[in-house]
Amino acid sequence: LLVTPCVVLIEYVLDRKVLSKQRTVLLVAVCVSVMISSKGALGHSYYGTICALIWVPFAALYKVQWGRVKAVYNCSTLALMRAVLPYSICVQAAMSPLVDPPGILDFAWTWEAVFWIALSGIFAFLVNFSGFLVMGNISALAHVLLGQLKTAIIMIGAAVLFGSKYTPSQLVGAIGAVVAIILYSHVTIKEKKTDSDRDKDDLTIPLVSSSSSKAMKSMNAATTY
């Protein structure tokens, strides 16, 4: 939830991207709906606040920079992942003993456990790959909104299919988030199509210039006379 305004702010500071009034209103509606739908899971602590203040700006900057670097070097998503992720693995490996609970040496490493861990790693790679595709080819904001859409759909599906208990306000918030994100996508596509048509019109070169047109008219008039 907090990453969304950070992404908008960073894109404005770095690239001077400004949202239209319609997209801004819909984005606020998405944030409010997500906040309502997740109010049952909200909590507050000083340690959590400090971690959020550190993590949220870095997460937003990471999403924005991924798309900017991909555009600058004009490379594929897999090539950029190959260049970046090995360093990320080293950082995570160094941090894991500090943040993960102990017990990895006591874990029973059976063949079945190794299989499921490897399978989860493959699916994690595919999830990251799809996310990097969205950040690189569409935008960082689209990646954030897709994550919020996924969460809202999971809540609605869990309530309908599995009878999970949510308050009416949480379900209304989840439905509102889905509707607002769909409308936001519709408005964004419409605006991009309008901008594309305008750019095509600006690039259109007349076959006959105004001066040539005047000369042809004078010649026709002289011929008629």
PDB file of C-alpha atoms in Angstrom:
ATOM      1  CA  LEU A   1       0.000   0.000   0.000  1.00  0.00           C
ATOM      2  CA  LEU A   2       2.767   2.445   0.897  1.00  0.00           C
ATOM      3  CA  VAL A   3       4.820   1.506  -2.162  1.00  0.00           C
ATOM      4  CA  THR A   4       2.213   2.967  -4.550  1.00  0.00           C
ATOM      5  CA  PRO A   5       2.612   6.673  -3.615  1.00  0.00           C
ATOM      6  CA  CYS A   6       6.381   6.193  -3.385  1.00  0.00           C
ATOM      7  CA  VAL A   7       6.480   4.862  -6.954  1.00  0.00           C
ATOM      8  CA  VAL A   8       4.422   7.827  -8.191  1.00  0.00           C
ATOM      9  CA  LEU A   9       6.717  10.277  -6.385  1.00  0.00           C
ATOM     10  CA  ILE A  10       9.944   8.649  -7.634  1.00  0.00           C
ATOM     11  CA  GLU A  11       8.696   8.535 -11.234  1.00  0.00           C
ATOM     12  CA  TYR A  12       7.848  12.233 -11.002  1.00  0.00           C
ATOM     13  CA  VAL A  13      11.243  13.142  -9.539  1.00  0.00           C
ATOM     14  CA  LEU A  14      13.293  11.040 -11.974  1.00  0.00           C
ATOM     15  CA  ASP A  15      11.253  11.194 -15.183  1.00  0.00           C
ATOM     16  CA  ARG A  16       8.719  13.994 -14.565  1.00  0.00           C
ATOM     17  CA  LYS A  17       5.824  11.600 -15.113  1.00  0.00           C
ATOM     18  CA  VAL A  18       2.527  13.178 -14.078  1.00  0.00           C
ATOM     19  CA  LEU A  19      -0.726  11.269 -13.728  1.00  0.00           C
ATOM     20  CA  SER A  20      -3.936  12.667 -15.169  1.00  0.00           C
ATOM     21  CA  LYS A  21      -6.775  13.654 -12.850  1.00  0.00           C
ATOM     22  CA  GLN A  22      -8.793  10.545 -13.711  1.00  0.00           C
ATOM     23  CA  ARG A  23      -5.879   8.192 -13.027  1.00  0.00           C
ATOM     24  CA  THR A  24      -5.052  10.018  -9.797  1.00  0.00           C
ATOM     25  CA  VAL A  25      -8.627   9.691  -8.513  1.00  0.00           C
ATOM     26  CA  LEU A  26      -8.729   5.989  -9.411  1.00  0.00           C
ATOM     27  CA  LEU A  27      -5.332   5.402  -7.818  1.00  0.00           C
ATOM     28  CA  VAL A  28      -6.533   7.007  -4.585  1.00  0.00           C
ATOM     29  CA  ALA A  29      -9.642   4.799  -4.760  1.00  0.00           C
ATOM     30  CA  VAL A  30      -7.407   1.727  -5.131  1.00  0.00           C
ATOM     31  CA  CYS A  31      -5.307   2.701  -2.104  1.00  0.00           C
ATOM     32  CA  VAL A  32      -8.360   3.403   0.062  1.00  0.00           C
ATOM     33  CA  SER A  33     -10.024   0.137  -0.981  1.00  0.00           C
ATOM     34  CA  VAL A  34      -6.869  -1.874  -0.268  1.00  0.00           C
ATOM     35  CA  MET A  35      -6.527  -0.189   3.125  1.00  0.00           C
ATOM     36  CA  ILE A  36     -10.140  -1.089   3.981  1.00  0.00           C
ATOM     37  CA  SER A  37      -9.764  -4.685   2.801  1.00  0.00           C
ATOM     38  CA  SER A  38      -6.574  -5.214   4.828  1.00  0.00           C
ATOM     39  CA  LYS A  39      -7.589  -3.426   8.017  1.00  0.00           C
ATOM     40  CA  GLY A  40      -7.979  -6.737   9.840  1.00  0.00           C
ATOM     41  CA  ALA A  41      -4.306  -7.510   9.227  1.00  0.00           C
ATOM     42  CA  LEU A  42      -2.949  -4.082  10.073  1.00  0.00           C
ATOM     43  CA  GLY A  43      -0.733  -3.695  13.088  1.00  0.00           C
ATOM     44  CA  HIS A  44       1.629  -1.097  14.466  1.00  0.00           C
ATOM     45  CA  SER A  45       4.926  -1.309  16.276  1.00  0.00           C
ATOM     46  CA  TYR A  46       7.993   0.888  16.479  1.00  0.00           C
ATOM     47  CA  TYR A  47      10.198  -1.849  15.024  1.00  0.00           C
ATOM     48  CA  GLY A  48       7.786  -2.414  12.134  1.00  0.00           C
ATOM     49  CA  THR A  49       7.548   1.319  11.455  1.00  0.00           C
ATOM     50  CA  ILE A  50      11.331   1.634  11.263  1.00  0.00           C
ATOM     51  CA  CYS A  51      11.562  -1.358   8.919  1.00  0.00           C
ATOM     52  CA  ALA A  52       8.789   0.061   6.703  1.00  0.00           C
ATOM     53  CA  LEU A  53      10.453   3.475   6.508  1.00  0.00           C
ATOM     54  CA  ILE A  54      13.665   1.780   5.357  1.00  0.00           C
ATOM     55  CA  TRP A  55      12.192  -0.865   3.074  1.00  0.00           C
ATOM     56  CA  VAL A  56       9.363   0.994   1.273  1.00  0.00           C
ATOM     57  CA  PRO A  57      11.505   3.676  -0.473  1.00  0.00           C
ATOM     58  CA  PHE A  58      14.083   1.081  -1.522  1.00  0.00           C
ATOM     59  CA  ALA A  59      11.379  -1.259  -2.852  1.00  0.00           C
ATOM     60  CA  ALA A  60       9.763   1.556  -4.856  1.00  0.00           C
ATOM     61  CA  LEU A  61      13.118   2.753  -6.219  1.00  0.00           C
ATOM     62  CA  TYR A  62      14.068  -0.822  -7.156  1.00  0.00           C
ATOM     63  CA  LYS A  63      10.867  -1.234  -9.177  1.00  0.00           C
ATOM     64  CA  VAL A  64      11.281   2.092 -10.980  1.00  0.00           C
ATOM     65  CA  GLN A  65      14.988   1.649 -11.682  1.00  0.00           C
ATOM     66  CA  TRP A  66      14.450  -1.818 -13.160  1.00  0.00           C
ATOM     67  CA  GLY A  67      12.353  -0.383 -15.968  1.00  0.00           C
ATOM     68  CA  ARG A  68      14.663   2.609 -16.464  1.00  0.00           C
ATOM     69  CA  VAL A  69      17.818   0.471 -16.704  1.00  0.00           C
ATOM     70  CA  LYS A  70      16.125  -1.941 -19.110  1.00  0.00           C
ATOM     71  CA  ALA A  71      15.131   0.974 -21.338  1.00  0.00           C
ATOM     72  CA  VAL A  72      18.622   2.518 -21.237  1.00  0.00           C
ATOM     73  CA  TYR A  73      20.496  -0.683 -22.142  1.00  0.00           C
ATOM     74  CA  ASN A  74      17.703  -2.029 -24.387  1.00  0.00           C
ATOM     75  CA  CYS A  75      18.269  -5.577 -23.133  1.00  0.00           C
ATOM     76  CA  SER A  76      15.979  -8.510 -22.488  1.00  0.00           C
ATOM     77  CA  THR A  77      14.498  -9.261 -19.090  1.00  0.00           C
ATOM     78  CA  LEU A  78      16.489 -12.493 -18.713  1.00  0.00           C
ATOM     79  CA  ALA A  79      19.752 -10.694 -19.545  1.00  0.00           C
ATOM     80  CA  LEU A  80      19.093  -8.060 -16.897  1.00  0.00           C
ATOM     81  CA  MET A  81      18.144 -10.742 -14.365  1.00  0.00           C
ATOM     82  CA  ARG A  82      21.409 -12.566 -15.110  1.00  0.00           C
ATOM     83  CA  ALA A  83      23.352  -9.353 -14.455  1.00  0.00           C
ATOM     84  CA  VAL A  84      21.535  -8.317 -11.256  1.00  0.00           C
ATOM     85  CA  LEU A  85      20.274 -11.399  -9.432  1.00  0.00           C
ATOM     86  CA  PRO A  86      23.658 -13.007  -8.594  1.00  0.00           C
ATOM     87  CA  TYR A  87      24.468  -9.934  -6.481  1.00  0.00           C
ATOM     88  CA  SER A  88      21.013 -10.090  -4.912  1.00  0.00           C
ATOM     89  CA  ILE A  89      21.590 -13.735  -3.983  1.00  0.00           C
ATOM     90  CA  CYS A  90      24.851 -12.800  -2.247  1.00  0.00           C
ATOM     91  CA  VAL A  91      23.145 -10.030  -0.275  1.00  0.00           C
ATOM     92  CA  GLN A  92      20.263 -12.314   0.762  1.00  0.00           C
ATOM     93  CA  ALA A  93      22.652 -15.098   1.750  1.00  0.00           C
ATOM     94  CA  ALA A  94      24.543 -12.672   3.974  1.00  0.00           C
ATOM     95  CA  MET A  95      21.348 -11.332   5.574  1.00  0.00           C
ATOM     96  CA  SER A  96      19.519 -14.644   6.027  1.00  0.00           C
ATOM     97  CA  PRO A  97      21.316 -15.663   9.262  1.00  0.00           C
ATOM     98  CA  LEU A  98      20.302 -12.330  10.778  1.00  0.00           C
ATOM     99  CA  VAL A  99      16.597 -12.378   9.900  1.00  0.00           C
ATOM    100  CA  ASP A 100      15.634 -16.042   9.426  1.00  0.00           C
ATOM    101  CA  PRO A 101      14.866 -18.228  12.432  1.00  0.00           C
ATOM    102  CA  PRO A 102      17.490 -20.822  13.403  1.00  0.00           C
ATOM    103  CA  GLY A 103      17.075 -24.504  12.664  1.00  0.00           C
ATOM    104  CA  ILE A 104      18.270 -24.999   9.093  1.00  0.00           C
ATOM    105  CA  LEU A 105      20.943 -27.462  10.262  1.00  0.00           C
ATOM    106  CA  ASP A 106      18.337 -29.466  12.183  1.00  0.00           C
ATOM    107  CA  PHE A 107      16.013 -29.755   9.186  1.00  0.00           C
ATOM    108  CA  ALA A 108      15.441 -33.283   7.842  1.00  0.00           C
ATOM    109  CA  TRP A 109      16.804 -33.075   4.282  1.00  0.00           C
ATOM    110  CA  THR A 110      14.920 -35.982   2.722  1.00  0.00           C
ATOM    111  CA  TRP A 111      14.586 -36.458  -1.022  1.00  0.00           C
ATOM    112  CA  GLU A 112      10.932 -35.475  -0.823  1.00  0.00           C
ATOM    113  CA  ALA A 113      11.809 -32.253   1.029  1.00  0.00           C
ATOM    114  CA  VAL A 114      14.527 -31.431  -1.500  1.00  0.00           C
ATOM    115  CA  PHE A 115      12.064 -32.039  -4.351  1.00  0.00           C
ATOM    116  CA  TRP A 116       9.445 -29.680  -2.927  1.00  0.00           C
ATOM    117  CA  ILE A 117      12.048 -27.036  -2.113  1.00  0.00           C
ATOM    118  CA  ALA A 118      13.444 -27.220  -5.659  1.00  0.00           C
ATOM    119  CA  LEU A 119       9.939 -27.065  -7.119  1.00  0.00           C
ATOM    120  CA  SER A 120       9.093 -24.001  -5.012  1.00  0.00           C
ATOM    121  CA  GLY A 121      12.346 -22.419  -6.215  1.00  0.00           C
ATOM    122  CA  ILE A 122      11.352 -22.949  -9.848  1.00  0.00           C
ATOM    123  CA  PHE A 123       7.941 -21.399  -9.267  1.00  0.00           C
ATOM    124  CA  ALA A 124       9.560 -18.528  -7.361  1.00  0.00           C
ATOM    125  CA  PHE A 125      11.784 -17.878 -10.374  1.00  0.00           C
ATOM    126  CA  LEU A 126       8.750 -17.821 -12.685  1.00  0.00           C
ATOM    127  CA  VAL A 127       6.945 -15.406 -10.358  1.00  0.00           C
ATOM    128  CA  ASN A 128       9.979 -13.108 -10.294  1.00  0.00           C
ATOM    129  CA  PHE A 129      10.375 -13.382 -14.056  1.00  0.00           C
ATOM    130  CA  SER A 130       6.764 -12.369 -14.664  1.00  0.00           C
ATOM    131  CA  GLY A 131       7.144  -9.471 -12.231  1.00  0.00           C
ATOM    132  CA  PHE A 132      10.322  -8.263 -13.923  1.00  0.00           C
ATOM    133  CA  LEU A 133       8.584  -8.504 -17.306  1.00  0.00           C
ATOM    134  CA  VAL A 134       5.822  -6.205 -16.055  1.00  0.00           C
ATOM    135  CA  MET A 135       8.243  -3.713 -14.462  1.00  0.00           C
ATOM    136  CA  GLY A 136      10.469  -3.609 -17.529  1.00  0.00           C
ATOM    137  CA  ASN A 137       7.904  -3.612 -20.326  1.00  0.00           C
ATOM    138  CA  ILE A 138       4.963  -1.773 -18.742  1.00  0.00           C
ATOM    139  CA  SER A 139       5.751   0.178 -15.566  1.00  0.00           C
ATOM    140  CA  ALA A 140       6.579  -0.146 -11.887  1.00  0.00           C
ATOM    141  CA  LEU A 141       3.144   1.181 -10.966  1.00  0.00           C
ATOM    142  CA  ALA A 142       1.485  -1.549 -13.033  1.00  0.00           C
ATOM    143  CA  HIS A 143       3.484  -4.152 -11.095  1.00  0.00           C
ATOM    144  CA  VAL A 144       2.281  -2.717  -7.765  1.00  0.00           C
ATOM    145  CA  LEU A 145      -1.347  -2.617  -8.930  1.00  0.00           C
ATOM    146  CA  LEU A 146      -1.175  -6.200 -10.190  1.00  0.00           C
ATOM    147  CA  GLY A 147       0.046  -7.282  -6.762  1.00  0.00           C
ATOM    148  CA  GLN A 148      -2.860  -5.500  -5.101  1.00  0.00           C
ATOM    149  CA  LEU A 149      -5.282  -6.995  -7.637  1.00  0.00           C
ATOM    150  CA  LYS A 150      -3.936 -10.474  -6.885  1.00  0.00           C
ATOM    151  CA  THR A 151      -4.432  -9.960  -3.130  1.00  0.00           C
ATOM    152  CA  ALA A 152      -7.995  -8.694  -3.598  1.00  0.00           C
ATOM    153  CA  ILE A 153      -8.937 -11.599  -5.893  1.00  0.00           C
ATOM    154  CA  ILE A 154      -7.461 -14.110  -3.424  1.00  0.00           C
ATOM    155  CA  MET A 155      -9.581 -12.622  -0.628  1.00  0.00           C
ATOM    156  CA  ILE A 156     -12.764 -12.749  -2.707  1.00  0.00           C
ATOM    157  CA  GLY A 157     -12.017 -16.265  -3.962  1.00  0.00           C
ATOM    158  CA  ALA A 158     -11.227 -17.529  -0.459  1.00  0.00           C
ATOM    159  CA  ALA A 159     -14.513 -16.136   0.850  1.00  0.00           C
ATOM    160  CA  VAL A 160     -16.583 -17.589  -2.001  1.00  0.00           C
ATOM    161  CA  LEU A 161     -14.883 -20.966  -2.490  1.00  0.00           C
ATOM    162  CA  PHE A 162     -13.557 -21.850   0.962  1.00  0.00           C
ATOM    163  CA  GLY A 163     -15.806 -19.884   3.282  1.00  0.00           C
ATOM    164  CA  SER A 164     -12.988 -17.800   4.771  1.00  0.00           C
ATOM    165  CA  LYS A 165     -14.214 -15.315   7.331  1.00  0.00           C
ATOM    166  CA  TYR A 166     -13.894 -11.669   6.383  1.00  0.00           C
ATOM    167  CA  THR A 167     -15.882  -8.700   7.581  1.00  0.00           C
ATOM    168  CA  PRO A 168     -18.337  -7.127   5.118  1.00  0.00           C
ATOM    169  CA  SER A 169     -16.194  -3.988   4.957  1.00  0.00           C
ATOM    170  CA  GLN A 170     -13.127  -6.045   4.004  1.00  0.00           C
ATOM    171  CA  LEU A 171     -15.005  -7.753   1.162  1.00  0.00           C
ATOM    172  CA  VAL A 172     -16.380  -4.410  -0.033  1.00  0.00           C
ATOM    173  CA  GLY A 173     -12.854  -3.016   0.020  1.00  0.00           C
ATOM    174  CA  ALA A 174     -11.524  -5.983  -1.992  1.00  0.00           C
ATOM    175  CA  ILE A 175     -14.296  -5.650  -4.584  1.00  0.00           C
ATOM    176  CA  GLY A 176     -13.719  -1.894  -4.735  1.00  0.00           C
ATOM    177  CA  ALA A 177     -10.016  -2.456  -5.331  1.00  0.00           C
ATOM    178  CA  VAL A 178     -10.710  -4.834  -8.223  1.00  0.00           C
ATOM    179  CA  VAL A 179     -13.167  -2.411  -9.845  1.00  0.00           C
ATOM    180  CA  ALA A 180     -10.863   0.592  -9.362  1.00  0.00           C
ATOM    181  CA  ILE A 181      -7.853  -1.250 -10.834  1.00  0.00           C
ATOM    182  CA  ILE A 182      -9.888  -2.347 -13.861  1.00  0.00           C
ATOM    183  CA  LEU A 183     -11.083   1.229 -14.420  1.00  0.00           C
ATOM    184  CA  TYR A 184      -7.538   2.534 -13.928  1.00  0.00           C
ATOM    185  CA  SER A 185      -6.269   0.119 -16.588  1.00  0.00           C
ATOM    186  CA  HIS A 186      -9.050   1.157 -18.964  1.00  0.00           C
ATOM    187  CA  VAL A 187      -8.309   4.867 -18.531  1.00  0.00           C
ATOM    188  CA  THR A 188      -4.557   4.286 -18.912  1.00  0.00           C
ATOM    189  CA  ILE A 189      -4.995   2.355 -22.171  1.00  0.00           C
ATOM    190  CA  LYS A 190      -7.373   5.027 -23.478  1.00  0.00           C
ATOM    191  CA  GLU A 191      -4.925   7.832 -22.661  1.00  0.00           C
ATOM    192  CA  LYS A 192      -1.994   5.999 -24.259  1.00  0.00           C
ATOM    193  CA  LYS A 193      -4.036   5.411 -27.410  1.00  0.00           C
ATOM    194  CA  THR A 194      -4.925   9.105 -27.546  1.00  0.00           C
ATOM    195  CA  ASP A 195      -1.274  10.103 -27.095  1.00  0.00           C
ATOM    196  CA  SER A 196      -0.225   7.632 -29.795  1.00  0.00           C
ATOM    197  CA  ASP A 197      -2.778   9.024 -32.255  1.00  0.00           C
ATOM    198  CA  ARG A 198      -1.630  12.561 -31.451  1.00  0.00           C
ATOM    199  CA  ASP A 199       2.003  11.633 -32.073  1.00  0.00           C
ATOM    200  CA  LYS A 200       1.076  10.103 -35.423  1.00  0.00           C
ATOM    201  CA  ASP A 201      -0.742  13.296 -36.404  1.00  0.00           C
ATOM    202  CA  ASP A 202       2.270  15.387 -35.405  1.00  0.00           C
ATOM    203  CA  LEU A 203       4.547  13.231 -37.559  1.00  0.00           C
ATOM    204  CA  THR A 204       2.284  13.437 -40.619  1.00  0.00           C
ATOM    205  CA  ILE A 205       3.970  15.396 -43.446  1.00  0.00           C
ATOM    206  CA  PRO A 206       1.699  16.974 -46.054  1.00  0.00           C
ATOM    207  CA  LEU A 207       2.314  15.790 -49.613  1.00  0.00           C
ATOM    208  CA  VAL A 208       2.027  19.341 -50.920  1.00  0.00           C
ATOM    209  CA  SER A 209       3.333  22.314 -48.973  1.00  0.00           C
ATOM    210  CA  SER A 210       1.324  25.485 -48.598  1.00  0.00           C
ATOM    211  CA  SER A 211       3.622  27.442 -50.941  1.00  0.00           C
ATOM    212  CA  SER A 212       3.382  24.760 -53.627  1.00  0.00           C
ATOM    213  CA  SER A 213      -0.378  24.691 -53.198  1.00  0.00           C
ATOM    214  CA  LYS A 214      -0.586  28.455 -53.786  1.00  0.00           C
ATOM    215  CA  ALA A 215       1.630  28.177 -56.880  1.00  0.00           C
ATOM    216  CA  MET A 216      -0.571  25.426 -58.305  1.00  0.00           C
ATOM    217  CA  LYS A 217      -3.701  27.477 -57.692  1.00  0.00           C
ATOM    218  CA  SER A 218      -2.182  30.500 -59.489  1.00  0.00           C
ATOM    219  CA  MET A 219      -1.141  28.310 -62.422  1.00  0.00           C
ATOM    220  CA  ASN A 220      -4.646  26.840 -62.684  1.00  0.00           C
ATOM    221  CA  ALA A 221      -6.149  30.313 -62.577  1.00  0.00           C
ATOM    222  CA  ALA A 222      -3.784  31.516 -65.330  1.00  0.00           C
ATOM    223  CA  THR A 223      -4.594  28.491 -67.477  1.00  0.00           C
ATOM    224  CA  THR A 224      -8.305  29.025 -67.057  1.00  0.00           C
ATOM    225  CA  TYR A 225      -7.983  32.658 -68.032  1.00  0.00           C
TER     226      TYR A 225
END
